[in-house]
mmCIF file of C-alpha atoms in Angstrom:
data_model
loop_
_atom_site.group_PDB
_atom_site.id
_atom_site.type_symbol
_atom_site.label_atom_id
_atom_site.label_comp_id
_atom_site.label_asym_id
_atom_site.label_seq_id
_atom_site.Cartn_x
_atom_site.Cartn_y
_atom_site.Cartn_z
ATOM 1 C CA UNK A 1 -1.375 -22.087 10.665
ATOM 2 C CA UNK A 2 -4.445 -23.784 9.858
ATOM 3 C CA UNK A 3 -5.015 -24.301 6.103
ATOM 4 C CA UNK A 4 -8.571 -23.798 4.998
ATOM 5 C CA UNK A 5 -10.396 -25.859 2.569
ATOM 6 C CA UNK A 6 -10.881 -24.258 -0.633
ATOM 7 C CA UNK A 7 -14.621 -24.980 -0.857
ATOM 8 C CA UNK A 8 -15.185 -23.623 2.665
ATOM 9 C CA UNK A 9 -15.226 -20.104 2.283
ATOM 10 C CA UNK A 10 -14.656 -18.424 6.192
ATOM 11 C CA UNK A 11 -17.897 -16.670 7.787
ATOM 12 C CA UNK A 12 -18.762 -13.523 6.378
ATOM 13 C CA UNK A 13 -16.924 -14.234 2.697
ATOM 14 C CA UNK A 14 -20.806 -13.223 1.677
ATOM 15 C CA UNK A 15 -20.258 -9.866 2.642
ATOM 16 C CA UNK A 16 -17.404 -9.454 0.229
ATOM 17 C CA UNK A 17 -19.601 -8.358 -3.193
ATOM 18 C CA UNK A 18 -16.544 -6.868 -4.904
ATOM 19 C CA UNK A 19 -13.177 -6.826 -4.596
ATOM 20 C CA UNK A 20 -10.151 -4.734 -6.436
ATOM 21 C CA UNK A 21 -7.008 -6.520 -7.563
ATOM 22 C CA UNK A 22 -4.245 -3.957 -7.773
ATOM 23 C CA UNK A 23 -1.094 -5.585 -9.591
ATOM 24 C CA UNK A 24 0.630 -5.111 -12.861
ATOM 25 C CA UNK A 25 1.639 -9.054 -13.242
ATOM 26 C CA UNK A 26 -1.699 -10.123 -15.650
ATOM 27 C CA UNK A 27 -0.964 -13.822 -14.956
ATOM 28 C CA UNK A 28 -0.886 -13.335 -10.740
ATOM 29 C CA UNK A 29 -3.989 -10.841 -11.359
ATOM 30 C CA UNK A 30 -5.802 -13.630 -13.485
ATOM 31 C CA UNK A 31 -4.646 -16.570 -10.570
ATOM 32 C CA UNK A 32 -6.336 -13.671 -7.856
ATOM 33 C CA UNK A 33 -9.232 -13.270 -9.689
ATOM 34 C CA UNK A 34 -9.698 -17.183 -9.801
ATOM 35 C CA UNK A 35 -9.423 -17.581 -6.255
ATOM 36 C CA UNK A 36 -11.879 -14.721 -4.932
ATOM 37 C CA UNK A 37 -14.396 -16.107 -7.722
ATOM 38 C CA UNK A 38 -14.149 -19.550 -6.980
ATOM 39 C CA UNK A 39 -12.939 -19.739 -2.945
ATOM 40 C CA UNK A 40 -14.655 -16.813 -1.749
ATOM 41 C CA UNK A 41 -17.449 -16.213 -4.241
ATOM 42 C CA UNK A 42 -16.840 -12.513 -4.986
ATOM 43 C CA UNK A 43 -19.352 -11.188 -7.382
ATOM 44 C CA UNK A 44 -17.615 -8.586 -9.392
ATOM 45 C CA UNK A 45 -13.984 -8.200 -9.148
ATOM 46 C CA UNK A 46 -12.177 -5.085 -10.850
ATOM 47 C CA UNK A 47 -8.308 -5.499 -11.777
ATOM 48 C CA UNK A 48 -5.878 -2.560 -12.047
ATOM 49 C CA UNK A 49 -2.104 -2.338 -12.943
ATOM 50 C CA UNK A 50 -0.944 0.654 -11.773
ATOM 51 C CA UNK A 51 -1.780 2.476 -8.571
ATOM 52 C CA UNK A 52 -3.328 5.565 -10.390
ATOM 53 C CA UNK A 53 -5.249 3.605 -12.053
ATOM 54 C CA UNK A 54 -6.245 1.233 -8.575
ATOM 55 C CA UNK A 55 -6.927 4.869 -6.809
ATOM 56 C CA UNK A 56 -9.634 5.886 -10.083
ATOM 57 C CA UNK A 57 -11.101 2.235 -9.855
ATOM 58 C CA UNK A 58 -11.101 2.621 -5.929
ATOM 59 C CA UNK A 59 -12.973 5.957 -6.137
ATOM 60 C CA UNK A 60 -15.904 4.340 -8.692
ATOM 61 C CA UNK A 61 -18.767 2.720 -8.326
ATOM 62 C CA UNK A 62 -19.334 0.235 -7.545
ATOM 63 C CA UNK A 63 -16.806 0.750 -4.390
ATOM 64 C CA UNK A 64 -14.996 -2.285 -3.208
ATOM 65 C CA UNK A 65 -15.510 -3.749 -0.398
ATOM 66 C CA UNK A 66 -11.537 -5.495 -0.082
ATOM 67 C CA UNK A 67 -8.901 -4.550 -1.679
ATOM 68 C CA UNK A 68 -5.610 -6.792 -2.702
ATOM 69 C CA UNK A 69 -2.563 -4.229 -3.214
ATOM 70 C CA UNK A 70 1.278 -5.133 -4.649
ATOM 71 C CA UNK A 71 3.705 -2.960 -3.480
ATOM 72 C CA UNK A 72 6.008 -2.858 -6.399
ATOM 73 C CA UNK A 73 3.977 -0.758 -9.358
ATOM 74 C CA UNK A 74 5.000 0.915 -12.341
ATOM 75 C CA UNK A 75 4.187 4.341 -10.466
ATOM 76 C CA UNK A 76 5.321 3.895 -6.798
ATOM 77 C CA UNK A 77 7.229 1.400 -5.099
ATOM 78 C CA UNK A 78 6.922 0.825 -1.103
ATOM 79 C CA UNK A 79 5.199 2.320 1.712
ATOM 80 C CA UNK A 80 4.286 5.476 -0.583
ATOM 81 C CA UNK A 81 1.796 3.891 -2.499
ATOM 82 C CA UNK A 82 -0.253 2.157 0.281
ATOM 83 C CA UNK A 83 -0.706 5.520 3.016
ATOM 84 C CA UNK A 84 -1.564 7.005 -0.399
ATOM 85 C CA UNK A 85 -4.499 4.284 -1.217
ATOM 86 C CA UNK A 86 -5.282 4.225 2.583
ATOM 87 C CA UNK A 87 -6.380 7.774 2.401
ATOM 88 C CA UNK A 88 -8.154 7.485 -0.257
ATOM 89 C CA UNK A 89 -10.685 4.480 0.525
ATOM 90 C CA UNK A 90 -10.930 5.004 4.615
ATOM 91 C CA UNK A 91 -12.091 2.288 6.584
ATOM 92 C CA UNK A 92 -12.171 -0.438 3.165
ATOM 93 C CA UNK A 93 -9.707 -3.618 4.249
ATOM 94 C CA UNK A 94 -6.335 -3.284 1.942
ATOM 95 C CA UNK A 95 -4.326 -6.857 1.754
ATOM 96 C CA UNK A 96 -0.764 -6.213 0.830
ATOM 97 C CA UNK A 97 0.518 -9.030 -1.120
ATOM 98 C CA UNK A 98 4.193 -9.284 -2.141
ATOM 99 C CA UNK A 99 7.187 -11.035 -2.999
ATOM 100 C CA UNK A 100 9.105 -9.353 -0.229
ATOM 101 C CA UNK A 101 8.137 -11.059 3.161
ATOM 102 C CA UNK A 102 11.065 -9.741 5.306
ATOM 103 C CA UNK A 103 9.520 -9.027 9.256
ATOM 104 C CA UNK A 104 10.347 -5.493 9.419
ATOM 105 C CA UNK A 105 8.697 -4.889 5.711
ATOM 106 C CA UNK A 106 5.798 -6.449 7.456
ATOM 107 C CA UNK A 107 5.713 -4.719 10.876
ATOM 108 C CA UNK A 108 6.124 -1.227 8.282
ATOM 109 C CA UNK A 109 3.105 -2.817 6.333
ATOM 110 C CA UNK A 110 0.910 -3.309 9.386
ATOM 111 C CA UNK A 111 2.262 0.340 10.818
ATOM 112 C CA UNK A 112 1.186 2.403 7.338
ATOM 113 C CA UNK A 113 -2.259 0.390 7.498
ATOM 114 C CA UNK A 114 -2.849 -2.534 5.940
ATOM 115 C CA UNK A 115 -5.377 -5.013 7.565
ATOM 116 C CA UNK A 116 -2.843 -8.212 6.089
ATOM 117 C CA UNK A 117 0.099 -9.045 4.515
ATOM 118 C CA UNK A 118 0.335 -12.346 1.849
ATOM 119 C CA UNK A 119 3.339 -13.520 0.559
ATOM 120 C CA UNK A 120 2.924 -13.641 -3.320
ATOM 121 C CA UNK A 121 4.330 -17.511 -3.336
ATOM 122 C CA UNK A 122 1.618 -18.376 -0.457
ATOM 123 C CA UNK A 123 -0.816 -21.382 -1.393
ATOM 124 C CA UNK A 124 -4.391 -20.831 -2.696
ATOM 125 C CA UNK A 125 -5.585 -21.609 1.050
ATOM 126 C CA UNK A 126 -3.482 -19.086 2.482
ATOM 127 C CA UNK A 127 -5.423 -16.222 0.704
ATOM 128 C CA UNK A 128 -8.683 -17.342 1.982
ATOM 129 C CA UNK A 129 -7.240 -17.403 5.667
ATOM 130 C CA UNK A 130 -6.473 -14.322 4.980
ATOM 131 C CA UNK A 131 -9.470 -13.000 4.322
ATOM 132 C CA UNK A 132 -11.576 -14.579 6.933
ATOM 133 C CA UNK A 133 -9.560 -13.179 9.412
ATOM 134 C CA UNK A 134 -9.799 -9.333 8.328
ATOM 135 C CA UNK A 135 -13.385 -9.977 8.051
ATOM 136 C CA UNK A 136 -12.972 -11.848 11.395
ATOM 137 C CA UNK A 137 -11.554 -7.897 12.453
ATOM 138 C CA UNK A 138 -8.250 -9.844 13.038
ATOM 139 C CA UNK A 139 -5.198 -8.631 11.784
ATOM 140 C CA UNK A 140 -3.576 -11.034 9.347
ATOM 141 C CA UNK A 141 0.445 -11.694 9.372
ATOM 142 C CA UNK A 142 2.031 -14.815 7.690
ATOM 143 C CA UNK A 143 3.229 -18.150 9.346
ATOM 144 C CA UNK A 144 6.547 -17.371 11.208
ATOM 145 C CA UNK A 145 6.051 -13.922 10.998
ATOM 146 C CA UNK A 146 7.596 -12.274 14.559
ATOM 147 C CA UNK A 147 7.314 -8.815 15.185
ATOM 148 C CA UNK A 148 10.766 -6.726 15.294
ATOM 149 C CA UNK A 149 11.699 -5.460 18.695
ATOM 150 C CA UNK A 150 10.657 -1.938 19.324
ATOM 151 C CA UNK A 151 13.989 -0.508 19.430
ATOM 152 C CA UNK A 152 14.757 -2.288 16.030
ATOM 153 C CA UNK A 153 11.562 -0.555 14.210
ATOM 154 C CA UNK A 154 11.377 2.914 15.717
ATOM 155 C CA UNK A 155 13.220 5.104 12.989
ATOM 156 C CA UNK A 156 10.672 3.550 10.457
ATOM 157 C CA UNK A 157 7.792 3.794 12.703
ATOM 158 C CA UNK A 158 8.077 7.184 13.556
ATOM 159 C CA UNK A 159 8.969 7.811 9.283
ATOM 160 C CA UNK A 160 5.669 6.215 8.787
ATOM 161 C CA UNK A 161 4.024 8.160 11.081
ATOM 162 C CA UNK A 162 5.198 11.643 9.143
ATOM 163 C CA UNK A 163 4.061 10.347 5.814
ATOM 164 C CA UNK A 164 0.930 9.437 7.576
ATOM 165 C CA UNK A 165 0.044 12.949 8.816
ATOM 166 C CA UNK A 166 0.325 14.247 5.131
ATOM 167 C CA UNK A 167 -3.021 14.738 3.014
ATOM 168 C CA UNK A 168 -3.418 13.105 0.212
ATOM 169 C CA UNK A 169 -2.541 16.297 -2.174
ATOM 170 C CA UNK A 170 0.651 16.582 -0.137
ATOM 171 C CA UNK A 171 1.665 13.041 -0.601
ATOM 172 C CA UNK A 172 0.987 13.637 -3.955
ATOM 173 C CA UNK A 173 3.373 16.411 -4.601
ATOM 174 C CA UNK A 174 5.825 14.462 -2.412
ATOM 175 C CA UNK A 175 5.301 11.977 -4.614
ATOM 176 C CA UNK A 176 6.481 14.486 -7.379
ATOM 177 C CA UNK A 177 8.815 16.643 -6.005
ATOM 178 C CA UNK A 178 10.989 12.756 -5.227
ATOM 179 C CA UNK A 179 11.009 12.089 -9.256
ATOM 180 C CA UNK A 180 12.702 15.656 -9.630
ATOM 181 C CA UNK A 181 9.620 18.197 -10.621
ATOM 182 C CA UNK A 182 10.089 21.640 -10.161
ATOM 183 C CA UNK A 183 7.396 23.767 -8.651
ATOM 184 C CA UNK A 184 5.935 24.369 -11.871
ATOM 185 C CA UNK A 185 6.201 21.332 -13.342
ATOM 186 C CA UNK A 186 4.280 20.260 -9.950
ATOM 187 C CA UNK A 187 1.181 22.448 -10.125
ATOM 188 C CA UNK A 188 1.012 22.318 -14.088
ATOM 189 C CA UNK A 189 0.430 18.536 -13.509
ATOM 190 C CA UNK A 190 -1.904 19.097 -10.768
ATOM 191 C CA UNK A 191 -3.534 21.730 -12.723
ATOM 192 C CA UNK A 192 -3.221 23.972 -9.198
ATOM 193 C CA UNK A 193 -1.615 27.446 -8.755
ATOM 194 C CA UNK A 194 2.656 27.648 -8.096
ATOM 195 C CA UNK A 195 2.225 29.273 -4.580
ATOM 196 C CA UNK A 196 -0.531 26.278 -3.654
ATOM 197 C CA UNK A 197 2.831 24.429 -4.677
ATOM 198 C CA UNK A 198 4.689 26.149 -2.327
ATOM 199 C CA UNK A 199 2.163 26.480 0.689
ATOM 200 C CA UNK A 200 1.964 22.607 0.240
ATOM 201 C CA UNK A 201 6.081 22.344 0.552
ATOM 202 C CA UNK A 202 6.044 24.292 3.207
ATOM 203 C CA UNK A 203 3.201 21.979 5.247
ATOM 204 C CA UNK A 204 4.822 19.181 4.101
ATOM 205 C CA UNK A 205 8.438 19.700 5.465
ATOM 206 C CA UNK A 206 7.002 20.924 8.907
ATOM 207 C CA UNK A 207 5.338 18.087 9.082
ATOM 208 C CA UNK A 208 8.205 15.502 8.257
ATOM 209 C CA UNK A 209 10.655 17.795 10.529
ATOM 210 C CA UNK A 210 12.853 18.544 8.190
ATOM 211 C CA UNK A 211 14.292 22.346 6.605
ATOM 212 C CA UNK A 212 14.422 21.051 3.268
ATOM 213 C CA UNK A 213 13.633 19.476 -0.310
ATOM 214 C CA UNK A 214 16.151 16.909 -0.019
ATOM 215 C CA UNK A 215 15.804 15.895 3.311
ATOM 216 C CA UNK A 216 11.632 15.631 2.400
ATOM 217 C CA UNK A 217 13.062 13.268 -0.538
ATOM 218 C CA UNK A 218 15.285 10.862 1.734
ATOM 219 C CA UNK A 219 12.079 10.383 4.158
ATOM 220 C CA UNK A 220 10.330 9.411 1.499
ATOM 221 C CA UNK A 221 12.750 7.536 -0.037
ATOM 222 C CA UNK A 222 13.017 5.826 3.505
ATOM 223 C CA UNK A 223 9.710 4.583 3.200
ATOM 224 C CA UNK A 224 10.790 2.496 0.205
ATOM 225 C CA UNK A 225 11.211 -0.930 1.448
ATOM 226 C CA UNK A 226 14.529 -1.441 -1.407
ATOM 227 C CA UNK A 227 15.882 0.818 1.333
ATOM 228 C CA UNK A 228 14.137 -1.051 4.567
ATOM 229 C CA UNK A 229 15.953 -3.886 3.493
ATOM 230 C CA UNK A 230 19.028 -2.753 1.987
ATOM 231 C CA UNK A 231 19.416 -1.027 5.261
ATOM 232 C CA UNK A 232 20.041 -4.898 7.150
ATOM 233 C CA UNK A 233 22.831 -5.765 4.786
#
């Protein structure tokens, strides 16, 4: 991998007027925030700590034109949280940065939409290349990464694909419905009727293939990469 000079910021860094930091470690937020100032000249850069709270900042204005996403949140943990922001902000580049670098995390990473994947440890000049390959239109995977057979990644792949086909609502009450919420629990938070509830349930297990609740749960919970790579030991 080619290492790229901190004070040569790749073609089209210009382009990049402001970027969203989504990651509830202040001191790795602060050392982000550094680097897309300083290496990539980002104008305004907006921080958040908590995926609700990236989603709100996401949705604002000014919109950003990158965005930097950790997995591991206080409110969602795994593939959950990124096909939720992916909806939410289209087209917009999403680089998933995290301490977890294991190949088939990655390949499930790539799969659920992100444009790159960082390992959090990676050097300053690793983030740049990073970034001047998405806005290269490249896809951006980590030195040594190799991609897992496709006989070794098809139960996640075709997981991924399920969550993918839900809305954003129905990931949502997913979402709920896997921390234990009742019905009405569900549209009292969502401030929506019970049987929108239920004619949301009833989308969202067709759509997953499955007859039930709990089998909607361990999907989910299958998207969770604690359970990607628990699932090689």
């Amino acid at each position: 991998m080619r290492a790229v000079k901190d004070q040569d910021p790749p073609a089209g860094a210009s382009a990049i007027r402001v970027a969203l930091v989504i990651d509830d470690h202040p001191l790795f937020c602060e050392a982000l925030t550094l680097t897309l100032r300083t290496a990539l000249s980002v104008q305004e850069i907006a921080t958040a700590a908590s995926l609700a709270d990236g989603i709100e900042r996401a949705q604002g204005a000014p919109l950003p034109d990158i965005i930097l996403l950790d997995l591991r949140l206080p409110d969602t943990d795994g593939l959950d949280g990124l096909i939720r922001l992916r909806k939410v902000v289209g087209g917009t580049p999403i680089i998933v940065i995290s301490s977890l670098s294991d190949d088939r995390m990655i390949a499930s990473v790539l799969k659920a939409g992100a444009s790159g994947f960082v390992p959090k440890h990676s050097q300053r000049s690793v983030f740049v290349e990073a970034v001047g390959a998405i806005l290269a239109g490249e896809t951006y995977t980590p030195e040594g990464y190799v991609a897992p057979a496709d006989d070794v990644a098809i139960d996640e792949d075709d997981i991924i694909e399920r969550l993918q086909s839900l809305t954003a609502q129905q990931a949502r009450i997913l979402e709920l419905v896997c921390e234990g919420k009742l019905n009405k629990q569900i549209a009292y938070e969502l401030d929506i009727a019970e049987t929108t509830v239920k004619a949301h349930l009833t989308a969202i297990l067709r759509k997953l293939h499955v007859q039930s609740r709990t089998q909607a749960v361990l999907i989910a919970q299958n998207a969770r990469f604690a359970a990607i790579l628990n699932s090689q030991r």
